[in-house]
Coordinates of N, CA, C and O in Angstrom, one line a residue:
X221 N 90.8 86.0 136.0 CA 91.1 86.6 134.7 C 90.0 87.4 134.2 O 88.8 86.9 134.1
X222 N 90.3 88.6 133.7 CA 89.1 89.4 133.0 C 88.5 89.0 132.0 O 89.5 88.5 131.4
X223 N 87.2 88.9 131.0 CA 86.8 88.5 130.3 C 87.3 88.9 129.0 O 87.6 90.1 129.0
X224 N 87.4 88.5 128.0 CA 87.4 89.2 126.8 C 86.5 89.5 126.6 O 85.7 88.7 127.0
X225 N 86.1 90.9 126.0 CA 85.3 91.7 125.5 C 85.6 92.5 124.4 O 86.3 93.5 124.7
X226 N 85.1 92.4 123.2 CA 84.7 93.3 121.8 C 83.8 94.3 121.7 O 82.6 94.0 121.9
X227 N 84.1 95.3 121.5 CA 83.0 96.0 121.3 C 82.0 96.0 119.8 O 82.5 95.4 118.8
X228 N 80.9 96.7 119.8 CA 80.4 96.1 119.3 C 80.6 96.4 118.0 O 79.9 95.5 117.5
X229 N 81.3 97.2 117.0 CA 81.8 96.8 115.9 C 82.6 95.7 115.6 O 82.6 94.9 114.6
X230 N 83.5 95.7 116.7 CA 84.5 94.3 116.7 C 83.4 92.9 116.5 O 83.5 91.9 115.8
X231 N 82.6 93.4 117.5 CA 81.6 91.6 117.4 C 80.6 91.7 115.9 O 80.0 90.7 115.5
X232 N 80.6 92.9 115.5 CA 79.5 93.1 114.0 C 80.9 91.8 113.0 O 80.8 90.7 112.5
X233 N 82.3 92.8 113.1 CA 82.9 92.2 112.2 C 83.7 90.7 111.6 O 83.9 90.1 110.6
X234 N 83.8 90.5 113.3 CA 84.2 89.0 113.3 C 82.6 88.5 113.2 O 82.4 87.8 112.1
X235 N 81.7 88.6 114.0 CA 80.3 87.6 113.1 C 80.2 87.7 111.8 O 79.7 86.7 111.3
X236 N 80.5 88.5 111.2 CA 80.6 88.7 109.7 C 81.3 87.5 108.8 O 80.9 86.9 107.8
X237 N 82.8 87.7 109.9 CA 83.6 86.9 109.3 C 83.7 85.1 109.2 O 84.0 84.3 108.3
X238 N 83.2 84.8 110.5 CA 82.2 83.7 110.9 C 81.5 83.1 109.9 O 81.9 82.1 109.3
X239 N 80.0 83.9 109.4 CA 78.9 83.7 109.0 C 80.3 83.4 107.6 O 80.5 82.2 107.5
X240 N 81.1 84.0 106.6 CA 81.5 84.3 106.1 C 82.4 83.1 105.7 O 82.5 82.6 104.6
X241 N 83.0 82.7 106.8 CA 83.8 81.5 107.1 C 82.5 80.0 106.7 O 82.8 79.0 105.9
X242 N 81.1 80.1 107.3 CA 80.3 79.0 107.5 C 80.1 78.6 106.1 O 80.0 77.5 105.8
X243 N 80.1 80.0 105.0 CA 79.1 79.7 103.7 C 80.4 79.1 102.8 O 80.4 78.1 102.1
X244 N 81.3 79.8 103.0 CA 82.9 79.3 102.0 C 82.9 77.8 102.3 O 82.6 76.9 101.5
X245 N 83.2 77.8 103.1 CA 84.2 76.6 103.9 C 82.9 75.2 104.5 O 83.5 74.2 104.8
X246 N 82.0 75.3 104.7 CA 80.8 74.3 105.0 C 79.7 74.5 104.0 O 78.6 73.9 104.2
X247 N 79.8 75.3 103.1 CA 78.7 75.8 101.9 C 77.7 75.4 103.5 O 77.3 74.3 103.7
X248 N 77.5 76.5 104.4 CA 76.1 76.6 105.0 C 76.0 77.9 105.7 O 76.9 78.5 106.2
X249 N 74.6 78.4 105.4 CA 74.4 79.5 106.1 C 73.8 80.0 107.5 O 72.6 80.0 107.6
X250 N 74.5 80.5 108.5 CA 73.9 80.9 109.1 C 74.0 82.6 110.0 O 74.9 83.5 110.0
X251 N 72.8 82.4 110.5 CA 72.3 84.3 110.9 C 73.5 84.8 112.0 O 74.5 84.2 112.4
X252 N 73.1 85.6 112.2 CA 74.3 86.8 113.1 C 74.4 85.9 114.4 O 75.3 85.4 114.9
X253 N 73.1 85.9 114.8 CA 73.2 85.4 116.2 C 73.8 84.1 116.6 O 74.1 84.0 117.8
X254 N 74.0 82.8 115.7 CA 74.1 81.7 115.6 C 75.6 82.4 116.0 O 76.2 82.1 117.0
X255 N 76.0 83.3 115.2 CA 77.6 83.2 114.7 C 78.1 84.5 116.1 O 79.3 84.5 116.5
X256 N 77.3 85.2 116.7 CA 77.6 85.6 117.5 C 77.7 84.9 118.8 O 78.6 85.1 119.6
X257 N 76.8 84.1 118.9 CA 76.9 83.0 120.0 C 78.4 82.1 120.2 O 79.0 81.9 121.2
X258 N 78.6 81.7 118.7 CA 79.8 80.8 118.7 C 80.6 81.9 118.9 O 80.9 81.5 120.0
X259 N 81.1 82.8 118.8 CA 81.7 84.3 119.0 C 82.1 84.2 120.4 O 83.2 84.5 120.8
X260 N 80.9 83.8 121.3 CA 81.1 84.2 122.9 C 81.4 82.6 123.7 O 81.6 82.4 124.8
X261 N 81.3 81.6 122.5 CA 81.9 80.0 123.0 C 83.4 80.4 122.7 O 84.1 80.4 123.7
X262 N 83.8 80.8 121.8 CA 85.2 80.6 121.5 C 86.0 81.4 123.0 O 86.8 81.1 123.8
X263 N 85.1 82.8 122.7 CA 85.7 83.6 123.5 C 86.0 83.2 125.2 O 87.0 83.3 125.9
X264 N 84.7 82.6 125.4 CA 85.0 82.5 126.9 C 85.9 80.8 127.0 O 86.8 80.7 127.7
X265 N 85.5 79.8 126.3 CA 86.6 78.9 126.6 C 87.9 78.9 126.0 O 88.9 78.2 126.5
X266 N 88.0 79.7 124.9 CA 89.4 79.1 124.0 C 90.0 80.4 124.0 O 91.2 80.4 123.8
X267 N 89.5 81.4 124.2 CA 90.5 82.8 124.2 C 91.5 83.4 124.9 O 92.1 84.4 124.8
X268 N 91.4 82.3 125.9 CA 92.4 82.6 127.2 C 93.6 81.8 126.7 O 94.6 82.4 127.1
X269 N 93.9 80.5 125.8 CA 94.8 79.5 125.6 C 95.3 80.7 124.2 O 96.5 80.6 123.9
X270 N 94.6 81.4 123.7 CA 95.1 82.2 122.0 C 96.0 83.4 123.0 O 97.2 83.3 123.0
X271 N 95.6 84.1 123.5 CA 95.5 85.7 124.8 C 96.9 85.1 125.4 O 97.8 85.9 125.6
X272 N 97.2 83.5 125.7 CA 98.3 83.8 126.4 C 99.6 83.4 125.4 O 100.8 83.6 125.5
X273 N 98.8 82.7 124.3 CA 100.2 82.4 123.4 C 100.6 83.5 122.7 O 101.7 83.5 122.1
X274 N 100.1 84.4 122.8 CA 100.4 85.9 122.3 C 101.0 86.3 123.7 O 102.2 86.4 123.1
X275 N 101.3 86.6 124.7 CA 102.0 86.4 125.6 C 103.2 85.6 126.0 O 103.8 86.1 127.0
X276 N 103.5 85.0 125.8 CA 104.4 83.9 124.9 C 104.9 84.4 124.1 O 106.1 84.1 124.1
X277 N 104.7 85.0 123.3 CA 105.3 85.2 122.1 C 106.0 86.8 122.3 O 107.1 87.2 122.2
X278 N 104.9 87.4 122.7 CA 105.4 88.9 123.1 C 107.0 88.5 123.8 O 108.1 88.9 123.4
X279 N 106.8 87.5 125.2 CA 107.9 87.3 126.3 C 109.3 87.1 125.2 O 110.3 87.8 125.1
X280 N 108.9 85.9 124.5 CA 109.9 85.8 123.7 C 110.7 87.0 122.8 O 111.9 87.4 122.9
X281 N 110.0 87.3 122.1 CA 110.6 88.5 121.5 C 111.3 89.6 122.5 O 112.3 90.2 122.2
X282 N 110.5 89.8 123.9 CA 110.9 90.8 124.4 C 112.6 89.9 125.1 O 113.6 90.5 125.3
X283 N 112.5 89.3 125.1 CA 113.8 88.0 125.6 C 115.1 88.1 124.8 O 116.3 87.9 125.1
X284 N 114.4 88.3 123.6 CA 115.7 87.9 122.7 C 116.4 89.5 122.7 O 117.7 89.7 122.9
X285 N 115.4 90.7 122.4 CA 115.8 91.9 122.2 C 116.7 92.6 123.3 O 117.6 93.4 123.1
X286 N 116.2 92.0 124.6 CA 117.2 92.0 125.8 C 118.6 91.5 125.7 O 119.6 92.1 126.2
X287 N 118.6 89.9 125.0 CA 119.9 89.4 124.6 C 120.6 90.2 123.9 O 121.8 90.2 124.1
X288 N 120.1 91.3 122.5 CA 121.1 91.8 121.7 C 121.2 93.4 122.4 O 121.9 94.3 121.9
X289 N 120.4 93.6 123.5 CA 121.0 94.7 124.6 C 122.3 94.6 124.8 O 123.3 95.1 124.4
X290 N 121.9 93.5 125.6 CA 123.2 93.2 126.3 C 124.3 92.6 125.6 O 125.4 92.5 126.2
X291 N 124.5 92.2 124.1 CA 125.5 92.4 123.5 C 125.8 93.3 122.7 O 126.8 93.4 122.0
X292 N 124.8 94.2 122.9 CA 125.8 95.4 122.3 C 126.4 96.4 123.1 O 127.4 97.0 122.7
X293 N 125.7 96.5 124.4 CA 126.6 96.8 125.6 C 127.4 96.4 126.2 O 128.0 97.1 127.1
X294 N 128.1 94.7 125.5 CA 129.5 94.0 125.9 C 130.1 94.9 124.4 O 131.3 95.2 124.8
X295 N 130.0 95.4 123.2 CA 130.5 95.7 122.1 C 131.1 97.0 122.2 O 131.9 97.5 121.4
X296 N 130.4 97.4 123.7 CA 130.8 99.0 123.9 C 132.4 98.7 125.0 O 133.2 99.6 125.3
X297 N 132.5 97.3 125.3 CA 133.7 97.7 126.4 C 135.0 98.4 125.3 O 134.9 98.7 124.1
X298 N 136.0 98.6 126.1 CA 137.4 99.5 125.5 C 137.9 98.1 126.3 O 137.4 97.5 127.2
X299 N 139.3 97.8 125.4 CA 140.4 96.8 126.2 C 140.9 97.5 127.0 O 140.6 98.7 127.0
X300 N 141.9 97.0 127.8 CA 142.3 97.4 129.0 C 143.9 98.0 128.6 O 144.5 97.4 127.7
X301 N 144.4 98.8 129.1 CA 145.9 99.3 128.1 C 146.6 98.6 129.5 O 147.8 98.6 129.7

């Protein structure tokens, strides 16, 4: 599987939100790098279980939208005279 990869405003903005997340929520502060590091733990062990439930979810929706295809394609038959 390919890596996730952010570029680098992406990884400016989520460490942001990180560092951002640390001071609210743990009253503690810490620097870019701390929060960039946890950035590339999340990424490489846990982003593949987030990446595919969004795949999952896509399948599903694309599943259901297929179902109301195909009943609206049975909506189009004519009875038979």
């Amino acid at each position: 599987m390919k890596p996730i990869e952010f570029s680098a405003a992406e990884r400016a903005d989520i460490s942001a939100r990180i560092q951002g997340w640390f001071r609210d929520e743990l009253d503690q502060e810490i620097g870019r790098l701390p929060a960039e590091m946890l950035l590339a733990f999340f990424a490489q062990e846990i982003g593949g279980d987030f990446y595919n439930r969004g795949l999952y979810d896509a399948q599903a929706v694309v599943a259901a939208k297929s179902d109301d295809i195909s009943e609206a394609i049975l909506g189009l038959e004519r009875a038979r005279r």
